[in-house]
Amino acid sequence: MEALFPVLKSHPGPSVLVFSLMFRVIHRLLQRLPVPKVVRQDDLSTWKWKNLSVSVVHSLLTGTWALTCVVLWPEMLSNIHSYNTPLSYLLVCISTGYFVQDAGDIILTGHAKASWEFLVHHVVVISCFLYSLYTELYVAGAVLALFVEVNSVTLHLRLLMKLAGAQFSSMYRINKLVNILTYITFRMGTQAYLTWYLIHNYTWLTNGLFFLISMIVMDIMILIYFYRLLRADFLPRSKKSVGHNGTYNNNSKKFPCD
């Protein structure tokens, strides 16, 4: 790890591309796993299944990793601006590679227009993470931001079960409740804390305006998606197609939430 860290710091851009290729390889390997018959009947559902399978791997890896970093180095919670460790830097580098790969998958498969909200999310995340990698500032903040991936695990599993036609199973009902709980704690709670930190320390933070605007954009998106999740899972609605985040929408190609 000590030998790898200087290489990552010296070449953050190429390092991100390497990890992006790594997730592309994972994408290829996951295609060998069996896919439910109901999913294979539709090309869009098949693509979503493959895309979400990679997302689950990323969420399991980075969500657990982010929590571990904060347990080992609790100073990250109070020194978001400048605290940095080799393990946390590597985490941000790997996660950035995933988002680059996922954005490329959306664009190259022709889903960019219908998935513009999702791409906006990725652009904001990639720009913030790349800034952290090149300047070695806000690395701790990026690690905290990855707490949302704990919720992303249940969010992705939720849609995978919907795509497989298991939305009426007991497993789905349990996941639905856990998903809302983790959405409030790990996604909304994390965003609220990061937003508060930026506002409270705005006067001395480096490029604080850039990060505050980015955080506000993410806050708005997260609140909108939370409303959509509540409507989809806990309020009766008419039948519509399933979106990428497991909510229903009229456009079957649209998936607005990671």
mmCIF file of C-alpha atoms in Angstrom, residues 69-172:
data_model
loop_
_atom_site.group_PDB
_atom_site.id
_atom_site.type_symbol
_atom_site.label_atom_id
_atom_site.label_comp_id
_atom_site.label_asym_id
_atom_site.label_seq_id
_atom_site.Cartn_x
_atom_site.Cartn_y
_atom_site.Cartn_z
ATOM 1 C CA CYS A 69 -12.108 4.308 7.259
ATOM 2 C CA VAL A 70 -14.140 6.447 9.653
ATOM 3 C CA VAL A 71 -13.989 3.788 12.384
ATOM 4 C CA LEU A 72 -10.202 3.608 12.032
ATOM 5 C CA TRP A 73 -9.721 7.369 11.658
ATOM 6 C CA PRO A 74 -12.634 9.203 13.355
ATOM 7 C CA GLU A 75 -10.848 12.510 12.742
ATOM 8 C CA MET A 76 -12.355 12.363 9.251
ATOM 9 C CA LEU A 77 -15.662 13.468 10.730
ATOM 10 C CA SER A 78 -14.250 16.756 12.008
ATOM 11 C CA ASN A 79 -11.477 17.446 9.502
ATOM 12 C CA ILE A 80 -13.255 16.954 6.201
ATOM 13 C CA HIS A 81 -11.091 19.541 4.456
ATOM 14 C CA SER A 82 -7.558 18.238 4.870
ATOM 15 C CA TYR A 83 -7.495 14.835 6.595
ATOM 16 C CA ASN A 84 -6.165 12.122 4.321
ATOM 17 C CA THR A 85 -4.848 8.568 4.547
ATOM 18 C CA PRO A 86 -3.516 6.234 1.821
ATOM 19 C CA LEU A 87 -6.459 3.866 2.304
ATOM 20 C CA SER A 88 -9.041 6.651 2.006
ATOM 21 C CA TYR A 89 -7.297 8.103 -1.057
ATOM 22 C CA LEU A 90 -7.367 4.677 -2.720
ATOM 23 C CA LEU A 91 -11.068 4.352 -1.933
ATOM 24 C CA VAL A 92 -11.888 7.660 -3.628
ATOM 25 C CA CYS A 93 -9.754 6.703 -6.619
ATOM 26 C CA ILE A 94 -11.524 3.353 -7.052
ATOM 27 C CA SER A 95 -14.971 4.877 -6.635
ATOM 28 C CA THR A 96 -14.217 7.580 -9.194
ATOM 29 C CA GLY A 97 -13.248 4.853 -11.626
ATOM 30 C CA TYR A 98 -16.628 3.203 -11.107
ATOM 31 C CA PHE A 99 -18.558 6.402 -11.813
ATOM 32 C CA VAL A 100 -16.519 7.020 -14.968
ATOM 33 C CA GLN A 101 -17.236 3.470 -16.128
ATOM 34 C CA ASP A 102 -20.936 3.740 -15.326
ATOM 35 C CA ALA A 103 -21.306 7.083 -17.105
ATOM 36 C CA GLY A 104 -19.578 5.587 -20.135
ATOM 37 C CA ASP A 105 -21.899 2.585 -20.058
ATOM 38 C CA ILE A 106 -24.961 4.846 -20.044
ATOM 39 C CA ILE A 107 -23.694 7.006 -22.901
ATOM 40 C CA LEU A 108 -22.279 4.264 -25.129
ATOM 41 C CA THR A 109 -25.421 2.118 -24.833
ATOM 42 C CA GLY A 110 -27.635 5.009 -25.976
ATOM 43 C CA HIS A 111 -29.398 5.810 -22.704
ATOM 44 C CA ALA A 112 -27.930 9.271 -22.128
ATOM 45 C CA LYS A 113 -30.960 11.308 -23.197
ATOM 46 C CA ALA A 114 -33.450 9.375 -21.108
ATOM 47 C CA SER A 115 -31.042 9.200 -18.169
ATOM 48 C CA TRP A 116 -29.829 12.793 -18.031
ATOM 49 C CA GLU A 117 -30.566 13.126 -14.291
ATOM 50 C CA PHE A 118 -28.362 10.149 -13.584
ATOM 51 C CA LEU A 119 -25.552 11.621 -15.692
ATOM 52 C CA VAL A 120 -25.829 14.951 -13.862
ATOM 53 C CA HIS A 121 -25.334 13.036 -10.615
ATOM 54 C CA HIS A 122 -22.261 11.296 -12.016
ATOM 55 C CA VAL A 123 -20.742 14.521 -13.399
ATOM 56 C CA VAL A 124 -21.085 16.226 -10.006
ATOM 57 C CA VAL A 125 -19.552 13.259 -8.164
ATOM 58 C CA ILE A 126 -16.703 12.773 -10.640
ATOM 59 C CA SER A 127 -15.771 16.474 -10.653
ATOM 60 C CA CYS A 128 -15.702 16.640 -6.829
ATOM 61 C CA PHE A 129 -13.780 13.388 -6.469
ATOM 62 C CA LEU A 130 -11.218 14.328 -9.138
ATOM 63 C CA TYR A 131 -10.637 17.637 -7.385
ATOM 64 C CA SER A 132 -9.933 15.723 -4.176
ATOM 65 C CA LEU A 133 -7.568 13.336 -5.926
ATOM 66 C CA TYR A 134 -5.551 16.056 -7.660
ATOM 67 C CA THR A 135 -5.360 18.436 -4.684
ATOM 68 C CA GLU A 136 -5.506 15.881 -1.829
ATOM 69 C CA LEU A 137 -8.121 18.127 -0.208
ATOM 70 C CA TYR A 138 -11.608 17.002 0.862
ATOM 71 C CA VAL A 139 -10.570 13.337 0.645
ATOM 72 C CA ALA A 140 -12.234 12.766 4.016
ATOM 73 C CA GLY A 141 -15.328 14.519 2.695
ATOM 74 C CA ALA A 142 -15.398 12.186 -0.301
ATOM 75 C CA VAL A 143 -15.136 9.193 2.037
ATOM 76 C CA LEU A 144 -18.070 10.474 4.095
ATOM 77 C CA ALA A 145 -20.045 11.070 0.903
ATOM 78 C CA LEU A 146 -19.582 7.380 0.103
ATOM 79 C CA PHE A 147 -21.664 6.529 3.169
ATOM 80 C CA VAL A 148 -24.612 6.810 0.763
ATOM 81 C CA GLU A 149 -23.441 3.574 -0.824
ATOM 82 C CA VAL A 150 -24.714 1.709 2.239
ATOM 83 C CA ASN A 151 -28.185 2.742 1.126
ATOM 84 C CA SER A 152 -27.354 2.090 -2.516
ATOM 85 C CA VAL A 153 -27.044 -1.628 -1.738
ATOM 86 C CA THR A 154 -30.711 -1.895 -0.752
ATOM 87 C CA LEU A 155 -31.707 0.593 -3.434
ATOM 88 C CA HIS A 156 -30.146 -1.543 -6.171
ATOM 89 C CA LEU A 157 -31.428 -4.809 -4.700
ATOM 90 C CA ARG A 158 -34.887 -3.291 -4.618
ATOM 91 C CA LEU A 159 -34.906 -2.671 -8.343
ATOM 92 C CA LEU A 160 -33.294 -6.012 -9.151
ATOM 93 C CA MET A 161 -36.176 -7.710 -7.357
ATOM 94 C CA LYS A 162 -38.665 -5.569 -9.261
ATOM 95 C CA LEU A 163 -37.045 -6.452 -12.558
ATOM 96 C CA ALA A 164 -37.238 -10.133 -11.575
ATOM 97 C CA GLY A 165 -40.938 -9.780 -10.707
ATOM 98 C CA ALA A 166 -40.393 -10.352 -6.979
ATOM 99 C CA GLN A 167 -41.933 -7.089 -5.752
ATOM 100 C CA PHE A 168 -44.642 -8.982 -3.850
ATOM 101 C CA SER A 169 -42.269 -11.273 -1.969
ATOM 102 C CA SER A 170 -41.521 -11.060 1.750
ATOM 103 C CA MET A 171 -37.862 -10.368 0.918
ATOM 104 C CA TYR A 172 -38.887 -7.317 -1.080
#
